[in-house]
Every structure is written in C-alpha cells, then in structure tokens.
Amino acid sequence: MSRIAMIFPYFRTRSPTEMLFPPLGAATLAGHLSRLGIETRIFDCTFGTFRQVQRALNSYQPDIVGIYSMVTLSRNTFQIAEMVRASFPDSLIVAGGPLPTLYPEHYGGQFDAVFRGETDQSFPRFCQDYVNQKISRQRLKELPLDTYAGLFIRDHGLQVNNPTVHYPEREIESFPLPDRRDFDHAAYQKAWLQRDGSKTTSIITTLGCPFNCDFCSRPVFGNVFRRRNLDAVFEEIEQIRLLGYDSLWIADDNFTLNLAYLKEFCRRMAGRKINWSCLSRVTGIDDETARLMKEAGCRRVYLGLESGSQATLQLMNKKATLEEGINAVHLFHKAGIKVAAFFIVGYPGETVSSIEETFKLALTLPLDDISFNVPFPLPGSKLFDRVSKVDKNKDWTEENEVTFVYSSEFDSEWLRRQIAQTMTAFAEKKK
Ligand code: B12
C-alpha cells in the first residue's frame, strides 16, 4: 500500500518566547487524505531530532513526502528534503505552505512539485491519482496536471503553474476535520503547562482577512474572508477536549471580523469550561460583544495596536485610528478580558517622536502584556517590496524581534534600549 508522509520541519528551540502548536495544515491535509482512504502519517519534528525523524521515515518508507515551509523554516525544509532524496530516491517530494506559495521556483531541483495556496482538495486528489495510477516521479506527465489547483512544476521537463483557489464556504462546509492523531499531545500539553498553566492548542474557525496592512502577508488564505460551519467547529472543539486540552488559541487571521459569527460562537461556547484567546481587530467590537466573549471563556485578546501615532498607523495602512485602538483596550479590559498588545517601532517613514508616542501609549493603557518588534518585512507584504536590501533568500531561523533584516533609517541599538526601558517600566507598573 502506498504511503504519504507529511513533515512539519520545526524543531523546538526552547526560546522563552516559543509557542508550540501542532501544524494544522498537515492535520487538515491528513484529514482529507484519510477520507480518500490513503495511508498518511504526520511527522511533526517539534519534539524530535533530525536523526529521530530520519529513523522514523526509514521505518515508514513513504512514497510521497510532503513538507510544509514558511519563512523561518526554509533551512530545515531543504535539509530534510535532501535527506529524503538520499534515503528514498524514488519517492515524490512535494512542498506546500506560505513560503512555497510565494516563491515556488525556489523549490525546484530538490522538490518534484509545489502546491501553492489552499490545497485542501487539490493535493489529496493529486496523491490519490498518483497512487491509484501507480505513477512514478519520472512519469508525472501522465497525470491530468492542469486539473490540480495551485500545482507548480518546473522539473521533469514540465512547466506547470496552475492558478490558486480560495475554497468557498459551501465547499469548506463539507471538509473533514483536521486529523490530530499523530501529534504528541502529552508533550504539547506539558510544554503549555510549564508555560502558563494551561493545556492550549490551536484551531482555525475562519479563513482570510479583507484588510491590507502594509506589513502583513496572507499568502495562503488571502483577502477572501470565509467562515467554517460552527457545527463542524464545535465537533472539532469536542475532539480537542477529549484529547485533554482545556484551552484554545484561535489562530484565525481575523476571528472577530464577523460579529454575528462571533456572537454565535460565544453563545455555543458558554458553559463548556474551555477558555480561549484570539487576535482581534480594534474596530467593530462593542461592550455587549466583549461581555459575551468574557462569558464564553475568552481569557485574553491580542490587539495589533502597532503605534501610538496616527500618522504611523496611516503609513501602515491599518484602517483603524489611534482612538479606536485605545477604545478597544478599555472595552476588553472593562469586560474582564486580559489585553495584550503588539507594537511595531521604527517603521519606514515614521519619526523618533512617533516612536516615543508608541512607548508612551504602551505605558498609559490598562494592558496586561506588551511586545515590541521592529518591522519584519514578510515576503508577500507591501513593506517587503518597499524596503531596501532585504535578502530574499535569507532564512529567518530566529523569531526576529529587534534586529532589522533590511537597511533601516533607525538605529537598532537605540531601539533595543528604548524597548528594554519600556519593558522594565511596564513590569514595574504591573507590580
Ligand atoms: C498559528 C500560527 C503560528 C503559531 C504556530 C504555527 C504552527 N505550529 O503551525 C505561532 C504563534 C508559534 C507562530 C509563530 C510564527 N509565525 Co505564524 N502563523 C500562524 C497562523 C496564524 C496560523 C497557522 C495555521 O494553523 N494555519 C491553518 C492551516 C490550515 O493553514 P496552512 O498551514 O497554511 O495550511 C494550508 C496550506 O498552506 C497547505 N499546506 C500546508 N502544509 C502543506 C504541506 C504540503 C506538502 C502541501 C502540498 C500543502 C500544505 O494546505 C493547507 C490547507 O489548505 C498563520 C497564518 C495563517 N492564517 O495560516 C501564521 C503564519 C504561518 N506565521 C507567520 C510568521 C511570520 C510567524 C513568525 C515568524 C512570527 C514572528 N515574527 O515571530 C513565527 C515563527 C515561528 C517559528 N519559530 O518558526 C507567517 C508566515 C509568512 C511566510 N511568508 O512564511 C504567517 C502566514 C502569518 C502571516 N500573516 O504572515 N505562527
């Protein structure tokens, strides 16, 4: 029987800021592949070593190896692909995820194929055809290659670059739930218990975000906002609870965008004894919604306040005012929900005084947690195209928070000191 291996090439770093979640992309695809009756195993590298993963793959003997990649994982992705090619010369190696979506051509050579964007149906169907028709990597052209959305191939004498898709809600409704079977839940729960006393895992309820913040990149889900059916979401939450988790990280790009959906989620969530956290925009929320969120177990919201300067918010194309940001903090705080805020300092085009306004704002609001980053020009963002001298091939293995990866008009040492001082002042205030 043919076997598919889905690899998540992240090895835990034990950095204090590290947050551990199992890869939902691999779990989602494993759900689809299992529904098609294809034997699939997820190799989540998080708690293992390179050698352990190599040994596990050797005993599994995969026919197709799919590797997820994003901006911080490209080095690991290529190292694993090299090992797979050496161990299994005949197996088909496929890349997917945010970075292959943006730069599929970088994956030529070591990878036989790339799937760009949302691949819920296209990749599993491709695997099914490959397996059923007993195709080998040299005979890919015998497949109906132009029928798989997002497929990109530059090898084997082929030139395929199919358009990507955003699956509509009515199709998403019929999707299977992510298959979390292969994850080391005990290890994830232990890591979270040590981190904050909870047993947290991630879930996705909506896809996409209609906004276009200058620094953001949404290579996979894009601008089209879609909601999953809440019956499926709650079936998944029940499965997660049975796996022993008591807390959810709602990883949606814009969970609080659709108030009707959010309120219905809260009504169904109330009384379940599972708490949750999410990112929220600062606009659109009112007192009643914040209260409902609190009653439904929301313990923390993360707000991208970004700046204490209206002019800088405009540079970032936030489509939210400083006043809306401030109101949102008070609103959630009043509802009894903890509020964490992200700020960006040293944005191209801002001034020293706007940076100072940001530090001041962070210290005056009733916030429970704050964090500062310098701009992180994500591939696929407008910021990335604008700033000079970014090395597009650079692998950001570190979660880079205070070092510029492009040539900036601001002094990173000065910013580092200001950030450290503000963090100390914040900690003093909290005492
Ligand atoms: C949860 C999350 C995290 C979690 C953990 C992620 C995890 N374990 O998966 C945490 C909070 C730790 C995190 C951290 C970071 N993250 Co993050 N994260 C996300 C988030 C919000 C959701 C991920 C998710 O579960 N998606 C749901 C699944 C279903 O989607 P998916 O993984 O894309 O899978 C689909 C396709 O990509 C494809 N697919 C996936 N895998 C494969 C494999 C194969 C073989 C194939 C063919 C297809 C395929 O099929 C799936 C179904 O369609 C995404 C944004 C997003 N909306 O996806 C950002 C995102 C992935 N993160 C991003 C970034 C930048 C980071 C950080 C660098 C942030 C920072 N400054 O520190 C760090 C780096 C972490 C690290 N050390 O490597 C970027 C990546 C951008 C890029 N160009 O690569 C994203 C896209 C956010 C953004 N808007 O920019 N992140």
Coordinates of C-alpha atoms and ligand atoms in Angstrom, one line a residue:
M1 CA 0.0 0.0 0.0
S2 CA 1.3 3.5 -0.9
R3 CA 2.2 5.8 2.0
I4 CA 2.2 9.6 2.3
A5 CA 4.4 11.3 4.9
M6 CA 3.6 14.9 5.8
I7 CA 6.5 16.6 7.5
F8 CA 6.4 19.8 9.7
P9 CA 10.1 20.7 9.9
Y10 CA 10.1 22.7 13.1
F11 CA 12.4 21.5 15.9
R12 CA 11.7 23.2 19.3
T13 CA 14.2 25.8 20.3
R14 CA 13.1 26.3 24.0
S15 CA 13.4 30.0 23.5
P16 CA 11.3 31.8 26.2
T17 CA 9.0 33.3 23.5
E18 CA 8.4 30.0 21.8
M19 CA 4.7 28.9 21.4
L20 CA 4.1 25.3 20.5
F21 CA 1.2 24.3 18.3
P22 CA 0.9 21.3 16.1
P23 CA 0.8 22.1 12.4
L24 CA -2.9 22.4 11.4
G25 CA -2.1 22.4 7.7
A26 CA -0.6 18.9 7.9
A27 CA -3.6 17.8 10.1
T28 CA -6.1 19.3 7.6
L29 CA -4.5 17.5 4.7
A30 CA -4.2 14.3 6.7
G31 CA -8.0 14.5 7.3
H32 CA -8.7 14.8 3.6
L33 CA -6.2 12.1 2.6
S34 CA -7.7 9.7 5.2
R35 CA -11.1 10.3 3.8
L36 CA -9.8 9.2 0.4
G37 CA -8.5 6.0 2.0
I38 CA -4.8 7.0 1.6
E39 CA -2.4 5.9 4.3
T40 CA -0.9 9.1 5.7
R41 CA 1.3 9.8 8.7
I42 CA 2.4 13.2 10.0
F43 CA 6.0 13.6 11.1
D44 CA 5.9 16.6 13.4
C45 CA 9.6 17.4 14.2
T46 CA 8.7 19.7 17.1
F47 CA 9.8 17.4 19.9
G48 CA 12.3 15.2 18.0
T49 CA 15.7 15.5 16.5
F50 CA 16.8 15.3 12.8
R51 CA 18.1 11.7 13.4
Q52 CA 14.9 10.6 15.1
V53 CA 12.8 11.9 12.2
Q54 CA 15.1 10.2 9.7
R55 CA 14.8 6.9 11.5
A56 CA 11.0 7.2 11.7
L57 CA 10.8 8.0 8.0
N58 CA 13.1 5.0 7.2
S59 CA 10.8 2.6 9.0
Y60 CA 7.7 4.2 7.3
Q61 CA 9.1 4.1 3.7
P62 CA 6.9 6.8 2.2
D63 CA 6.0 7.0 -1.5
I64 CA 5.1 10.7 -1.3
V65 CA 6.7 13.1 1.1
G66 CA 5.0 16.5 1.7
I67 CA 7.0 19.2 3.5
Y68 CA 5.4 22.4 5.0
S69 CA 7.5 25.5 4.7
M70 CA 7.3 29.1 5.9
V71 CA 9.8 32.0 6.3
T72 CA 11.5 30.7 9.4
L73 CA 11.6 27.1 8.3
S74 CA 13.2 27.2 4.9
R75 CA 16.7 25.9 6.0
N76 CA 15.1 22.9 7.8
T77 CA 12.8 22.3 4.8
F78 CA 15.8 21.9 2.4
Q79 CA 17.8 19.8 4.8
I80 CA 15.0 17.4 5.3
A81 CA 14.3 17.3 1.5
E82 CA 18.0 16.5 0.9
M83 CA 17.9 13.6 3.5
V84 CA 14.6 12.3 2.0
R85 CA 16.0 12.3 -1.5
A86 CA 19.2 10.5 -0.4
S87 CA 17.1 7.9 1.5
F88 CA 14.2 7.4 -0.9
P89 CA 15.4 8.2 -4.4
D90 CA 12.1 7.2 -5.9
S91 CA 9.7 8.9 -3.6
L92 CA 8.0 12.1 -4.8
I93 CA 8.9 15.2 -2.7
V94 CA 6.3 18.0 -2.6
A95 CA 6.4 21.4 -0.9
G96 CA 3.5 23.5 0.4
G97 CA 2.6 26.3 2.9
P98 CA 3.2 30.1 2.9
L99 CA 6.8 30.3 1.6
P100 CA 6.4 27.8 -1.3
T101 CA 3.2 29.7 -2.2
L102 CA 5.1 32.9 -2.6
Y103 CA 8.3 31.5 -4.1
P104 CA 7.5 28.2 -5.8
E105 CA 10.5 28.5 -8.1
H106 CA 12.9 28.3 -5.1
Y107 CA 11.8 24.7 -4.5
G108 CA 12.7 23.4 -8.0
G109 CA 15.5 20.9 -8.1
Q110 CA 15.1 19.3 -4.7
F111 CA 11.3 19.2 -4.9
D112 CA 9.4 17.4 -7.6
A113 CA 6.3 19.6 -7.2
V114 CA 5.0 22.6 -5.2
F115 CA 1.4 23.2 -4.2
R116 CA 0.6 26.9 -3.7
G117 CA -2.2 28.4 -1.6
E118 CA -5.1 26.4 -0.2
T119 CA -4.6 22.8 -1.2
D120 CA -7.4 21.0 0.7
Q121 CA -8.8 19.3 -2.3
S122 CA -6.1 19.6 -5.0
F123 CA -3.1 18.0 -3.1
P124 CA -5.1 15.0 -1.8
R125 CA -6.7 14.3 -5.2
F126 CA -3.2 14.6 -6.8
C127 CA -1.9 12.0 -4.3
Q128 CA -4.9 9.8 -4.9
D129 CA -4.3 9.8 -8.7
Y130 CA -0.6 9.3 -8.2
V131 CA -1.1 6.3 -6.0
N132 CA -4.1 4.7 -7.9
Q133 CA -2.5 5.0 -11.3
K134 CA 0.8 3.8 -9.9
I135 CA 2.7 6.8 -11.3
S136 CA 6.4 7.3 -10.5
R137 CA 8.1 10.6 -10.2
Q138 CA 9.5 10.3 -13.7
R139 CA 6.1 9.8 -15.2
L140 CA 4.2 12.8 -13.7
K141 CA 3.1 13.9 -17.1
E142 CA 0.7 11.0 -17.3
L143 CA -1.5 12.7 -14.6
P144 CA -4.1 15.4 -15.6
L145 CA -1.7 18.0 -14.3
D146 CA -3.7 21.1 -15.3
T147 CA -6.6 20.0 -13.0
Y148 CA -4.8 20.4 -9.7
A149 CA -5.3 23.9 -8.3
G150 CA -2.1 25.6 -7.2
L151 CA 0.2 23.0 -8.7
F152 CA 3.6 24.3 -9.8
I153 CA 6.3 22.1 -11.5
R154 CA 9.5 23.1 -13.2
D155 CA 11.2 19.8 -13.3
H156 CA 10.9 16.5 -15.3
G157 CA 10.7 18.7 -18.4
L158 CA 7.4 20.1 -17.3
Q159 CA 6.1 23.7 -17.0
V160 CA 3.0 23.7 -14.8
N161 CA 1.8 26.8 -12.9
N162 CA -1.9 26.4 -12.1
P163 CA -3.9 29.2 -10.5
T164 CA -4.6 29.0 -6.8
V165 CA -8.1 28.8 -5.2
H166 CA -9.9 30.1 -2.2
Y167 CA -12.5 27.5 -1.4
P168 CA -15.9 28.9 -0.9
E169 CA -17.8 28.4 2.4
R170 CA -20.2 25.9 0.9
E171 CA -17.2 23.6 -0.1
I172 CA -15.4 24.2 3.2
E173 CA -18.6 23.0 5.0
S174 CA -18.1 19.5 3.6
F175 CA -14.4 19.3 4.5
P176 CA -13.3 16.6 7.1
L177 CA -12.0 17.8 10.5
P178 CA -8.2 18.1 10.9
D179 CA -6.7 14.8 11.9
R180 CA -4.7 15.3 15.1
R181 CA -3.9 11.6 15.6
D182 CA -0.2 11.7 15.0
F183 CA 0.7 14.6 17.4
D184 CA 2.4 14.1 20.7
H185 CA -0.4 15.7 22.7
A186 CA 1.3 14.8 26.1
A187 CA 4.4 16.7 25.1
Y188 CA 2.4 19.7 23.8
Q189 CA 0.3 19.8 27.0
K190 CA 3.4 19.5 29.2
A191 CA 5.1 22.4 27.4
W192 CA 2.0 24.6 27.8
L193 CA 1.5 23.7 31.5
Q194 CA 5.1 24.9 32.0
R195 CA 4.5 28.0 30.0
D196 CA 1.2 29.3 31.6
G197 CA -0.5 26.5 33.5
S198 CA -2.9 25.8 30.6
K199 CA -3.2 23.0 28.1
T200 CA -3.6 25.0 25.0
T201 CA -3.9 24.1 21.3
S202 CA -4.8 25.9 18.1
I203 CA -7.9 25.8 16.0
I204 CA -9.0 27.7 12.9
T205 CA -12.6 28.9 12.5
T206 CA -12.4 31.4 9.8
L207 CA -10.1 31.9 6.8
G208 CA -8.7 35.1 5.3
C209 CA -8.7 38.8 6.1
P210 CA -10.1 41.6 3.9
F211 CA -7.7 44.2 5.1
N212 CA -4.3 45.1 3.6
C213 CA -2.0 46.2 6.4
D214 CA 1.3 47.2 4.9
F215 CA 3.4 44.8 6.9
C216 CA 1.1 41.7 6.6
S217 CA 1.2 38.9 4.2
R218 CA -1.5 36.3 3.8
P219 CA 0.0 34.1 1.1
V220 CA -2.4 31.2 1.6
F221 CA -5.8 32.4 2.7
G222 CA -5.6 35.9 1.1
N223 CA -8.2 38.6 1.2
V224 CA -11.4 36.5 1.0
F225 CA -12.9 36.1 4.4
R226 CA -14.7 32.8 4.9
R227 CA -16.4 31.1 7.9
R228 CA -16.4 27.5 8.8
N229 CA -19.7 25.9 9.7
L230 CA -20.0 26.2 13.5
D231 CA -21.3 22.7 13.8
A232 CA -18.0 21.4 12.5
V233 CA -16.1 23.8 14.6
F234 CA -17.8 22.6 17.8
E235 CA -17.3 19.0 16.8
E236 CA -13.6 19.8 16.5
I237 CA -13.6 21.5 19.8
E238 CA -15.1 18.4 21.4
Q239 CA -12.4 16.2 19.9
I240 CA -9.8 18.7 21.2
R241 CA -11.3 18.5 24.7
L242 CA -11.2 14.7 24.5
L243 CA -7.5 14.9 23.7
G244 CA -7.1 16.6 27.1
Y245 CA -6.8 20.2 26.2
D246 CA -8.6 22.9 28.2
S247 CA -7.7 26.0 26.3
L248 CA -7.8 27.2 22.7
W249 CA -5.7 29.5 20.7
I250 CA -8.0 30.7 17.9
A251 CA -5.4 31.2 15.1
D252 CA -7.7 32.9 12.7
D253 CA -6.3 35.9 10.8
N254 CA -9.4 37.9 11.8
F255 CA -11.6 36.0 14.2
T256 CA -13.7 39.0 15.4
L257 CA -14.5 40.4 12.0
N258 CA -18.0 39.0 11.6
L259 CA -20.0 39.9 14.7
A260 CA -22.9 37.6 14.1
Y261 CA -20.5 34.6 13.7
L262 CA -18.5 35.7 16.8
K263 CA -21.6 36.1 18.9
E264 CA -23.0 32.7 17.8
F265 CA -19.6 31.1 18.6
C266 CA -19.7 32.7 22.1
R267 CA -23.3 31.5 22.8
R268 CA -22.3 27.9 21.9
M269 CA -19.0 28.2 23.8
A270 CA -20.6 29.4 27.1
G271 CA -20.6 26.8 29.8
R272 CA -18.1 24.5 28.1
K273 CA -15.3 25.2 30.6
I274 CA -12.7 25.7 27.9
N275 CA -11.1 29.1 27.8
W276 CA -9.7 30.7 24.7
S277 CA -7.6 33.5 23.3
C278 CA -7.7 35.2 19.9
L279 CA -6.4 38.0 17.9
S280 CA -8.8 40.8 17.3
R281 CA -9.0 44.0 15.3
V282 CA -9.6 47.1 17.3
T283 CA -12.6 48.1 15.3
G284 CA -16.2 46.7 15.3
I285 CA -16.4 45.4 18.8
D286 CA -18.9 46.8 21.3
D287 CA -19.5 46.3 25.0
E288 CA -22.1 43.7 24.6
T289 CA -19.8 41.5 22.3
A290 CA -16.9 41.9 24.7
R291 CA -19.1 40.8 27.6
L292 CA -20.3 37.8 25.6
M293 CA -16.7 36.9 24.8
K294 CA -15.8 37.0 28.5
E295 CA -18.9 34.9 29.5
A296 CA -17.8 32.4 26.8
G297 CA -14.4 31.9 28.3
C298 CA -12.3 34.4 26.4
R299 CA -9.3 35.0 28.7
R300 CA -7.1 37.1 26.5
V301 CA -7.3 39.1 23.3
Y302 CA -4.2 40.1 21.3
L303 CA -4.6 43.5 19.6
G304 CA -2.3 44.8 16.9
L305 CA -2.2 48.4 18.3
E306 CA 1.1 48.8 16.3
S307 CA 1.7 52.5 17.0
G308 CA 0.9 55.5 19.3
S309 CA 0.9 57.8 16.3
Q310 CA -2.0 58.3 13.9
A311 CA 0.4 59.2 11.1
T312 CA 2.3 55.9 11.5
L313 CA -0.9 53.9 11.6
Q314 CA -1.7 55.5 8.2
L315 CA 1.8 54.6 6.9
M316 CA 0.9 51.0 7.9
N317 CA -2.4 51.2 6.2
K318 CA -4.1 49.9 9.4
K319 CA -7.5 51.3 8.5
A320 CA -8.0 51.8 12.3
T321 CA -7.5 55.0 14.2
L322 CA -5.5 55.6 17.4
E323 CA -8.7 56.4 19.2
E324 CA -10.3 53.1 18.1
G325 CA -7.3 51.2 19.4
I326 CA -7.4 53.0 22.7
N327 CA -11.2 52.4 23.0
A328 CA -10.8 48.7 22.2
V329 CA -8.2 48.2 25.0
H330 CA -10.6 49.9 27.5
L331 CA -13.6 47.9 26.2
F332 CA -12.0 44.5 26.7
H333 CA -10.4 45.5 29.9
K334 CA -13.8 46.6 31.3
A335 CA -15.3 43.3 30.2
G336 CA -12.6 41.5 32.4
I337 CA -10.6 40.1 29.4
K338 CA -6.9 40.3 29.6
V339 CA -5.5 42.5 26.8
A340 CA -2.1 42.0 25.1
A341 CA -0.9 44.5 22.6
F342 CA 1.7 44.2 19.8
F343 CA 3.6 47.3 18.7
I344 CA 5.9 48.0 15.8
V345 CA 8.6 50.6 16.3
G346 CA 11.0 52.0 13.7
Y347 CA 8.5 51.8 10.8
P348 CA 10.0 53.2 7.5
G349 CA 8.8 56.8 7.3
E350 CA 8.0 57.4 10.9
T351 CA 9.9 59.7 13.2
V352 CA 11.7 59.5 16.5
S353 CA 8.8 61.4 18.2
S354 CA 6.2 59.0 16.8
I355 CA 8.3 56.1 18.2
E356 CA 8.3 57.9 21.6
E357 CA 4.5 58.3 21.4
T358 CA 4.3 54.5 20.9
F359 CA 6.3 53.8 24.0
K360 CA 4.2 56.3 26.0
L361 CA 0.9 54.8 24.8
A362 CA 2.1 51.3 25.9
L363 CA 2.7 52.5 29.4
T364 CA -0.5 54.5 29.8
L365 CA -3.1 51.9 28.7
P366 CA -4.5 49.2 31.0
L367 CA -2.6 46.4 29.2
D368 CA -1.7 43.0 30.7
D369 CA 1.1 42.3 28.2
I370 CA 3.0 44.2 25.6
S371 CA 5.5 43.3 22.9
F372 CA 7.6 45.4 20.5
N373 CA 9.0 44.4 17.2
V374 CA 10.9 46.3 14.6
P375 CA 9.3 46.0 11.2
F376 CA 9.6 42.4 9.9
P377 CA 9.4 42.6 6.1
L378 CA 7.5 39.4 5.4
P379 CA 7.8 38.0 1.9
G380 CA 4.5 38.8 0.2
S381 CA 3.9 42.1 2.1
K382 CA 3.9 45.6 0.6
L383 CA 6.6 46.5 3.2
F384 CA 8.8 43.8 1.8
D385 CA 8.6 45.2 -1.7
R386 CA 9.4 48.7 -0.4
V387 CA 12.3 48.4 2.0
S388 CA 15.8 48.2 0.5
K389 CA 18.3 45.5 0.6
V390 CA 16.3 42.6 2.0
D391 CA 17.9 39.4 1.1
K392 CA 15.0 37.4 -0.4
N393 CA 16.8 34.2 0.2
K394 CA 17.6 34.9 3.8
D395 CA 16.4 32.3 6.2
W396 CA 14.9 33.9 9.3
T397 CA 15.6 31.0 11.5
E398 CA 15.3 33.2 14.6
E399 CA 12.0 34.8 15.6
N400 CA 13.5 38.1 14.8
E401 CA 12.1 40.8 17.0
V402 CA 14.6 43.6 17.4
T403 CA 17.1 43.3 14.6
F404 CA 16.5 44.9 11.2
V405 CA 16.8 42.5 8.3
Y406 CA 17.0 45.4 5.9
S407 CA 18.8 48.7 5.9
S408 CA 16.7 51.0 8.1
E409 CA 16.9 54.7 8.9
F410 CA 16.7 53.9 12.6
D411 CA 19.4 52.7 14.9
S412 CA 18.6 49.3 16.2
E413 CA 20.8 49.7 19.3
W414 CA 18.8 52.8 20.3
L415 CA 15.5 51.0 19.7
R416 CA 16.7 48.0 21.6
R417 CA 17.5 50.2 24.6
Q418 CA 14.2 52.0 24.4
I419 CA 12.3 48.8 24.2
A420 CA 14.2 47.3 27.2
Q421 CA 13.5 50.5 29.2
T422 CA 9.8 50.4 28.3
M423 CA 9.5 46.7 29.2
T424 CA 11.2 47.4 32.6
A425 CA 8.8 50.3 33.3
F426 CA 5.9 48.2 32.3
A427 CA 6.9 45.4 34.7
E428 CA 7.4 47.9 37.5
K429 CA 3.9 49.3 36.8
K430 CA 2.4 45.8 37.0
K431 CA 3.9 45.0 40.4
Ligands
B12_1 C1 -0.7 29.6 14.4 C2 0.4 30.4 13.7 C3 1.6 30.4 14.3 C4 1.9 29.6 15.6 C5 2.5 28.2 15.3 C6 2.3 27.7 13.9 C7 2.2 26.2 13.7 N1 2.7 25.4 14.5 O1 1.7 25.9 12.7 C8 3.0 30.5 16.2 C9 2.2 31.5 17.1 C10 4.0 29.8 17.1 C11 3.6 31.2 15.0 C12 4.8 31.8 15.0 C13 5.3 32.5 13.9 N2 4.7 32.7 12.8 CO1 2.9 32.1 12.3 N3 1.2 31.7 11.9 C14 0.2 31.1 12.5 C15 -1.1 31.2 11.7 C16 -1.9 32.4 12.3 C17 -2.0 30.0 11.6 C18 -1.3 28.7 11.1 C19 -2.3 27.7 10.8 O2 -2.6 26.9 11.7 N4 -3.0 27.8 9.6 C20 -4.1 26.9 9.3 C21 -3.6 25.9 8.2 C22 -4.8 25.0 7.8 O3 -3.1 26.6 7.1 P1 -1.7 26.3 6.4 O4 -0.8 25.8 7.4 O5 -1.3 27.4 5.6 O6 -2.1 25.0 5.5 C23 -2.7 25.1 4.2 C24 -1.7 25.3 3.1 O7 -0.6 26.1 3.4 C25 -1.4 24.0 2.6 N5 -0.3 23.2 3.2 C26 0.2 23.3 4.5 N6 1.2 22.4 4.7 C27 1.4 21.8 3.5 C28 2.3 20.8 3.1 C29 2.3 20.3 1.8 C30 3.2 19.2 1.4 C31 1.3 20.8 0.9 C32 1.3 20.3 -0.5 C33 0.4 21.8 1.2 C34 0.5 22.3 2.6 O8 -2.6 23.2 2.8 C35 -3.2 23.7 4.0 C36 -4.7 23.6 3.7 O9 -5.1 24.5 2.6 C37 -0.5 31.6 10.3 C38 -1.5 32.4 9.4 C39 -2.4 31.6 8.7 N7 -3.6 32.1 8.5 O10 -2.2 30.4 8.3 C40 0.8 32.4 10.6 C41 1.9 32.4 9.7 C42 2.2 31.0 9.1 N8 3.0 32.7 10.6 C43 3.9 33.5 10.1 C44 5.0 34.1 10.8 C45 5.8 35.1 10.0 C46 5.4 33.6 12.0 C47 6.6 34.1 12.9 C48 7.9 34.3 12.1 C49 6.2 35.4 13.6 C50 7.3 36.1 14.4 N9 7.6 37.3 14.0 O11 7.8 35.5 15.3 C51 6.7 33.0 13.9 C52 7.7 31.9 13.5 C53 7.6 30.7 14.3 C54 8.8 29.8 14.1 N10 9.6 29.6 15.1 O12 9.0 29.2 13.1 C55 3.5 33.9 8.6 C56 4.4 33.2 7.6 C57 4.7 34.1 6.4 C58 5.6 33.5 5.4 N11 5.6 34.2 4.3 O13 6.2 32.4 5.5 C59 2.0 33.5 8.6 C60 1.5 33.1 7.3 C61 1.3 34.8 9.2 C62 1.3 36.0 8.3 N12 0.2 36.6 8.0 O14 2.3 36.4 7.8 N13 2.7 31.2 14.0

